Coordinates of C-alpha atoms and ligand atoms in Angstrom, one line a residue:
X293 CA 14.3 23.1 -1.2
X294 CA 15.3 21.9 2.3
X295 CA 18.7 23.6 3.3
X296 CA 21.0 19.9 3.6
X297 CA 22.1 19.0 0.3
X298 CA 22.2 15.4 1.1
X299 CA 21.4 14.0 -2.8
X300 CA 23.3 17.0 -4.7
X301 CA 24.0 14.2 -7.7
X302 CA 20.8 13.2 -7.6
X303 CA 19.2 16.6 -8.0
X304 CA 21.4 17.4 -11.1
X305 CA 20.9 14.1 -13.0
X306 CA 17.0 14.8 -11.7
X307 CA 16.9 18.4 -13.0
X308 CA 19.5 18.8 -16.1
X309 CA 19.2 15.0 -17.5
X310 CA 16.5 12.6 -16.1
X311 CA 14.0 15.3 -15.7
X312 CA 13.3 16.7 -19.0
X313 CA 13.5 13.1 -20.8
X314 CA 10.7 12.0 -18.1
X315 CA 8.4 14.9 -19.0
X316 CA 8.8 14.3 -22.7
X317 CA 8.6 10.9 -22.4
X318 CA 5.1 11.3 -19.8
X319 CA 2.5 10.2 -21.7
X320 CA 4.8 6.9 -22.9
X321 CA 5.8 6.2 -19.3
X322 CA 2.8 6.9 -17.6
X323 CA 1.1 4.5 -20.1
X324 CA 3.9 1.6 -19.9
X325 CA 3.5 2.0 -15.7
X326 CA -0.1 2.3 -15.4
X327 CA -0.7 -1.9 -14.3
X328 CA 2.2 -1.0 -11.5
X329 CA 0.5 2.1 -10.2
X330 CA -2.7 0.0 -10.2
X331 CA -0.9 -2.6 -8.4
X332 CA 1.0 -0.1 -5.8
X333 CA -2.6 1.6 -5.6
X334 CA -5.0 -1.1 -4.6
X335 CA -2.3 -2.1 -1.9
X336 CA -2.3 1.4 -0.6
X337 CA -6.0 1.2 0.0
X338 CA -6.7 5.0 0.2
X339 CA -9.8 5.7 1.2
X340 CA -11.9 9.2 1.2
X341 CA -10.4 12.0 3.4
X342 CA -7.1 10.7 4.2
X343 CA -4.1 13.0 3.5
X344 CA -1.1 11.3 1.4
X345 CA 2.2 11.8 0.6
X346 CA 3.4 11.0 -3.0
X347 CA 7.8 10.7 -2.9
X348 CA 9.1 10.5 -5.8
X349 CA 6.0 12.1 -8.0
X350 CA 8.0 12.9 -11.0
X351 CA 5.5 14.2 -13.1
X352 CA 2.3 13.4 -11.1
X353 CA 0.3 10.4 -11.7
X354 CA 0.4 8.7 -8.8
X355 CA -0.4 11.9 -7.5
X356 CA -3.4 12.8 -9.2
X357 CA -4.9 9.5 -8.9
X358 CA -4.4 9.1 -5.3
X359 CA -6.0 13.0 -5.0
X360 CA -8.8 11.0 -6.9
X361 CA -9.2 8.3 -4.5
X362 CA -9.1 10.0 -1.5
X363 CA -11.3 12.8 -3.3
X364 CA -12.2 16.5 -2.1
X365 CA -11.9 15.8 1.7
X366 CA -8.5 14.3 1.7
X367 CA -5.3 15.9 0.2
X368 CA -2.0 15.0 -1.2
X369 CA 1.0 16.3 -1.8
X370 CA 3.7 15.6 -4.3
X371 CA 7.7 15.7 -3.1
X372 CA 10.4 15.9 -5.8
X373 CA 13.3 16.8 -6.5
X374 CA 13.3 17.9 -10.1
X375 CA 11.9 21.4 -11.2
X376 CA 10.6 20.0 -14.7
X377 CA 8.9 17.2 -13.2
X378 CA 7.1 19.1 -10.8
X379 CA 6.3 22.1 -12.9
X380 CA 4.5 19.2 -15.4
X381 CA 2.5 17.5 -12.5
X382 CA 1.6 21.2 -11.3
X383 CA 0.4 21.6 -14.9
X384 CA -1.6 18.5 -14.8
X385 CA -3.0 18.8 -11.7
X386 CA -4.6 22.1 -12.9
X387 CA -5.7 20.9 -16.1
X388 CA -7.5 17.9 -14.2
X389 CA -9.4 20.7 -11.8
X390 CA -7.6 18.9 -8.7
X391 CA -7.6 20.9 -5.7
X392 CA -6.4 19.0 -3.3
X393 CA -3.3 17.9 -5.2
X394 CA -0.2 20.2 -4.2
X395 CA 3.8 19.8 -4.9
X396 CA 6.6 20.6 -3.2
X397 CA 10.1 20.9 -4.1
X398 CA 11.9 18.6 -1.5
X399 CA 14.6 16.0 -0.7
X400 CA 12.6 13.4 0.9
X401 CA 15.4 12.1 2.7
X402 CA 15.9 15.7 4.6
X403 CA 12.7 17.7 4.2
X404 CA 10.8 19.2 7.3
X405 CA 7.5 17.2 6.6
X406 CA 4.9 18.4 9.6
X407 CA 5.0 15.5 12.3
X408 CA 2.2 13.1 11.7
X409 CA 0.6 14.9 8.5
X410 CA -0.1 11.6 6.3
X411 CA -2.1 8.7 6.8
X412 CA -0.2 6.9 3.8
X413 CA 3.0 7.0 2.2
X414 CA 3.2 6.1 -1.2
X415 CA 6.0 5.9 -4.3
X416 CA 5.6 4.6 -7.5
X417 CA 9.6 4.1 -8.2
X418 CA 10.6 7.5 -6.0
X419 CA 12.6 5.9 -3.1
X420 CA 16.0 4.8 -4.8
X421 CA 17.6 7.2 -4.8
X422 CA 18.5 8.2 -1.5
X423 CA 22.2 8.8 -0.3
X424 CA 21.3 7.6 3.0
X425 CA 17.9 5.9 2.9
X426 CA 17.9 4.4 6.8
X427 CA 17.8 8.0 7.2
X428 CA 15.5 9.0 4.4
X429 CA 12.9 6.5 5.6
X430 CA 13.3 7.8 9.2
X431 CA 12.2 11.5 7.8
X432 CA 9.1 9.8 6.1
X433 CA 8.0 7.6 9.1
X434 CA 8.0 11.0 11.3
X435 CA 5.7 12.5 8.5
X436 CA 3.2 9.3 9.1
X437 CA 0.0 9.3 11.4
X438 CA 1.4 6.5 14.5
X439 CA -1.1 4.0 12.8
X440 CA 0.5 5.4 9.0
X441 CA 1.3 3.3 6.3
X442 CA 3.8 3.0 3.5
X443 CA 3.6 2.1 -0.1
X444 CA 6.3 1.6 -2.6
X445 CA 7.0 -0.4 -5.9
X446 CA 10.3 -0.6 -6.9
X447 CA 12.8 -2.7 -9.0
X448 CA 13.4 -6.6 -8.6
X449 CA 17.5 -7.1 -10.4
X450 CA 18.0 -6.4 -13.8
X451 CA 18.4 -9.7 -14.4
X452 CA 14.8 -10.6 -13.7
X453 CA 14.1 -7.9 -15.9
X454 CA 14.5 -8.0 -19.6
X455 CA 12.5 -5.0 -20.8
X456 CA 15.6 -3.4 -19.8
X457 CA 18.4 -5.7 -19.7
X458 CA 17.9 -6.9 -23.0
X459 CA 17.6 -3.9 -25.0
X460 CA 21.3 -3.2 -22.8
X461 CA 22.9 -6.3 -24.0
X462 CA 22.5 -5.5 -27.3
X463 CA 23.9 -2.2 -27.1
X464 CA 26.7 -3.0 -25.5
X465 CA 27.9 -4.8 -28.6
X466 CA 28.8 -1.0 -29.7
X467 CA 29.0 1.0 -26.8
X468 CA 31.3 0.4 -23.8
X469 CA 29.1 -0.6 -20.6
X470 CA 30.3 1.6 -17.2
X471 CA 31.3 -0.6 -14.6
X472 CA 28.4 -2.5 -12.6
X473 CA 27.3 -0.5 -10.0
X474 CA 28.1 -0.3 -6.1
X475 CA 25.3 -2.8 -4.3
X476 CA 22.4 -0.7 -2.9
X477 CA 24.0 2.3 -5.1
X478 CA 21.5 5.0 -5.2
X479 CA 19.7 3.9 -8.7
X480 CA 16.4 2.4 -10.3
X481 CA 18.2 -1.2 -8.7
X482 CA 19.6 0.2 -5.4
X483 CA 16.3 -1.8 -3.9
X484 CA 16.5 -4.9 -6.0
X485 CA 17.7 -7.2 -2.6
X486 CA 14.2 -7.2 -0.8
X487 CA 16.5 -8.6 2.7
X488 CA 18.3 -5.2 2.2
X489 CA 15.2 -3.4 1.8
X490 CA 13.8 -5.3 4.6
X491 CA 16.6 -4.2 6.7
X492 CA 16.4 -0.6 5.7
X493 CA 12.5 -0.5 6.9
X494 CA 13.7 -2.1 9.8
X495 CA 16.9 0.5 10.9
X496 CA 14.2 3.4 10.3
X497 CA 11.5 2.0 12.2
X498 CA 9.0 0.4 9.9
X499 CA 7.2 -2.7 11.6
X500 CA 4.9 -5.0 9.8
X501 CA 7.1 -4.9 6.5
X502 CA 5.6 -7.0 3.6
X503 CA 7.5 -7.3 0.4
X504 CA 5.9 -9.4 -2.2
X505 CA 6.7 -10.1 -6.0
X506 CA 4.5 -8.8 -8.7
X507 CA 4.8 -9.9 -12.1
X508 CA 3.8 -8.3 -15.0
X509 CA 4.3 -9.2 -18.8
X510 CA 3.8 -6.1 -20.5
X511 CA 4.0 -4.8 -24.5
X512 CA 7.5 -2.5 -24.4
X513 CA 6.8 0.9 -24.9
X514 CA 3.0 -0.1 -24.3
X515 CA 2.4 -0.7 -28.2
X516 CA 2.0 -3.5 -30.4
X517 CA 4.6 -2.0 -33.3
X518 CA 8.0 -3.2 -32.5
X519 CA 9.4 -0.3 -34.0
X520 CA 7.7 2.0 -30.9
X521 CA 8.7 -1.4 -28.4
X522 CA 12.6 0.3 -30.2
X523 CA 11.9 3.6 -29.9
X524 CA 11.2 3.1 -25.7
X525 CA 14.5 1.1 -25.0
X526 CA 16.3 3.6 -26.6
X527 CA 14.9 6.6 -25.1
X528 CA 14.9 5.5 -21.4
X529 CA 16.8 4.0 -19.3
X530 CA 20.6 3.2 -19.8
X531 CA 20.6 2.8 -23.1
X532 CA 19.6 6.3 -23.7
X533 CA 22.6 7.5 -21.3
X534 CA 25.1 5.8 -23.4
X535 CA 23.8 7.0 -26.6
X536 CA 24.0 10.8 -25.0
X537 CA 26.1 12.9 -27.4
X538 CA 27.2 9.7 -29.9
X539 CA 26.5 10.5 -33.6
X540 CA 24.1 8.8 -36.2
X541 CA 26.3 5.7 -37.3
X542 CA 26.1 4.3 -33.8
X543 CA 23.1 5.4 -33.2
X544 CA 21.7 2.9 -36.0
X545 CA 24.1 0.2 -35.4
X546 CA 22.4 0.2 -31.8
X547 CA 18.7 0.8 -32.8
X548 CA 19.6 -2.1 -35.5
X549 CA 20.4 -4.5 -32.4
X550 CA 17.9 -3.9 -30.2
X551 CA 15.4 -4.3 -33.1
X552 CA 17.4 -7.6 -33.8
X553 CA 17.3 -8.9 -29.9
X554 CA 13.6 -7.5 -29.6
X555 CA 12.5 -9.7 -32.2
X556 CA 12.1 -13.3 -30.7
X557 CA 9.8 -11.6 -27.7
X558 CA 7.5 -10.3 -30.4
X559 CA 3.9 -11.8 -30.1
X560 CA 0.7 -10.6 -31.4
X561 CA 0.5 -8.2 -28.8
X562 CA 3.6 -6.7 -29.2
X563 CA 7.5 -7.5 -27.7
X564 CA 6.3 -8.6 -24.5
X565 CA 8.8 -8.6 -21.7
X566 CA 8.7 -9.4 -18.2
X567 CA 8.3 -6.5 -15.4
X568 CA 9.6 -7.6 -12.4
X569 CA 8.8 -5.2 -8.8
X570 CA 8.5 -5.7 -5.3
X571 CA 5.4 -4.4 -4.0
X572 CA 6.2 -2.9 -0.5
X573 CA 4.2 -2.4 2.5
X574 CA 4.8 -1.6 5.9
X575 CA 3.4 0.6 8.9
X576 CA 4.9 3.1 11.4
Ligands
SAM898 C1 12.0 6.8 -11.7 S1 11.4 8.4 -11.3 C2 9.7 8.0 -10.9 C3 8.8 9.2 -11.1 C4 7.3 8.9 -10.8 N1 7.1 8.4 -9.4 C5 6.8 8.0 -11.8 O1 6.5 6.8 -11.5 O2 6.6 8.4 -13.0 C6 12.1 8.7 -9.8 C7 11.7 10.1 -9.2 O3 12.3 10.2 -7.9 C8 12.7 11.5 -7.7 N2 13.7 11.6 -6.6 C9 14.9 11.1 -6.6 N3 15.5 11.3 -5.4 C10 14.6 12.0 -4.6 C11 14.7 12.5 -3.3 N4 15.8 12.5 -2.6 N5 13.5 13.1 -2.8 C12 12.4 13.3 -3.6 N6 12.3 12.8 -4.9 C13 13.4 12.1 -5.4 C14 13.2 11.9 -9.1 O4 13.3 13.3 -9.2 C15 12.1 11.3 -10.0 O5 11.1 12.1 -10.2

């Protein structure tokens, strides 16, 4: 890890909390994000031999199926900040055979990436986070080709999203909601204003900046059974930091209204729920 320890809270909730709920919730996740990978994927346009960075990787996907694309001549490498994470996309990585796929351990916002070493950027989700993310996206852009690009999805508000902000609402009828966070806080919604975004890009030296909506109505929890569509809301997300240490009762009294709130989404294929991203572009 880079000596500045600009995202210190970051890499705790990222290592003790997030981390280990990511990697045992992989397989789930990955499956629930794979139509926004595609998405951030086909924008990126990787082709054969180009070297890529992943930020963000968490456990790996995006990795390993950019190290696909750009295939045995090309490389990319993986930057996180949480140990488990990376220690499960280093194990997947392996399992898949992929040599060119490597990880580092490092703070995007302050790691010594060599000068011009990608040809693309790309995070599914990995960039909100940063303390300081003018500066953050600065660092990336010097680790870009001068004809580099960048990739991101990320967040549109939690209001234009009710895979999450439904399952919230009806947990906060028995647990107490923290205050609303600080606009632009570091957090999954810290990018939800795309002018803000836009302006961030723009401080650190991004030019041709797109950011467009994508829209996806997605099965929660990626399965038709509500019960699993439960099961997700409570095990990611805020929900399951307000449930963190609270006994059974409440427990059931929540999983009992989300169920309830769940239900009018439910179709044939499942509680369907909107996905709302921007899908973010821009070149050095
Ligand atoms: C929402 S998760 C997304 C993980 C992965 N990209 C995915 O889609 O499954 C956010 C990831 O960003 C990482 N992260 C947060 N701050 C970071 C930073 N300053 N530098 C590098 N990675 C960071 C976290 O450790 C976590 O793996």
């Amino acid at each position: 890890m880079a000596e500045s320890r600009a995202n210190d809270e970051q890499i705790a909730y990222w290592n003790e909390k997030a981390g280990p709920k990511w990697v045992a919730m992989q397989e789930r996740l990955d499956a629930q994000l794979a139509s926004l990978e595609g998405a951030l994927l086909e924008r990126a346009a990787l082709l054969p031999g180009e070297r890529v960075i992943d930020i963000g990787c968490g456990c790996g996907s995006t990795t390993l199926e950019a190290a696909a694309r750009v295939g045995p001549g090309g490389a990319v490498l993986g930057a996180d900040i949480s140990r488990p994470m990376l220690e499960r996309a280093r194990e997947r990585a392996a399992a898949a055979g992929l040599k060119n796929a490597d990880f580092a351990e490092a703070d995007a916002q302050v790691f010594p990436f060599a000068p011009g070493q990608a040809d693309a950027v790309i995070s599914r989700f990995g960039v909100m986070f940063f303390a300081d993310p003018a500066a953050a996206f600065a660092n990336i852009r010097r680790a870009l080709t001068p004809a580099g690009r960048l990739c991101f999805v990320c967040w549109r508000p939690m209001s234009e999203n009710p895979w999450m902000r439904v399952p919230l609402a009806a947990a906060a009828k028995h647990l107490e909601l923290p205050p609303p966070p600080e606009p632009h806080a570091p957090g999954p919604f810290a990018f939800d204003d795309a002018e803000w975004v836009r302006s961030i890009l723009d401080m650190a030296g991004y030019s041709s900046i797109q950011i467009d909506r994508h829209d996806a109505r997605l099965p929660i929890g990626n399965s038709a059974d509500i019960e699993r569509s439960v099961d997700f809301a409570i095990d990611i997300g805020p929900v399951s930091s307000l449930l963190m240490g609270k006994g059974d009762d409440i427990r059931s009294a929540v999983r009992a209204s989300i169920r309830e709130a769940l239900t009018p989404l439910l179709t044939p294929e499942g509680v369907v729920a909107d996905f709302a991203t921007w899908l973010v572009s821009a070149r050095t």
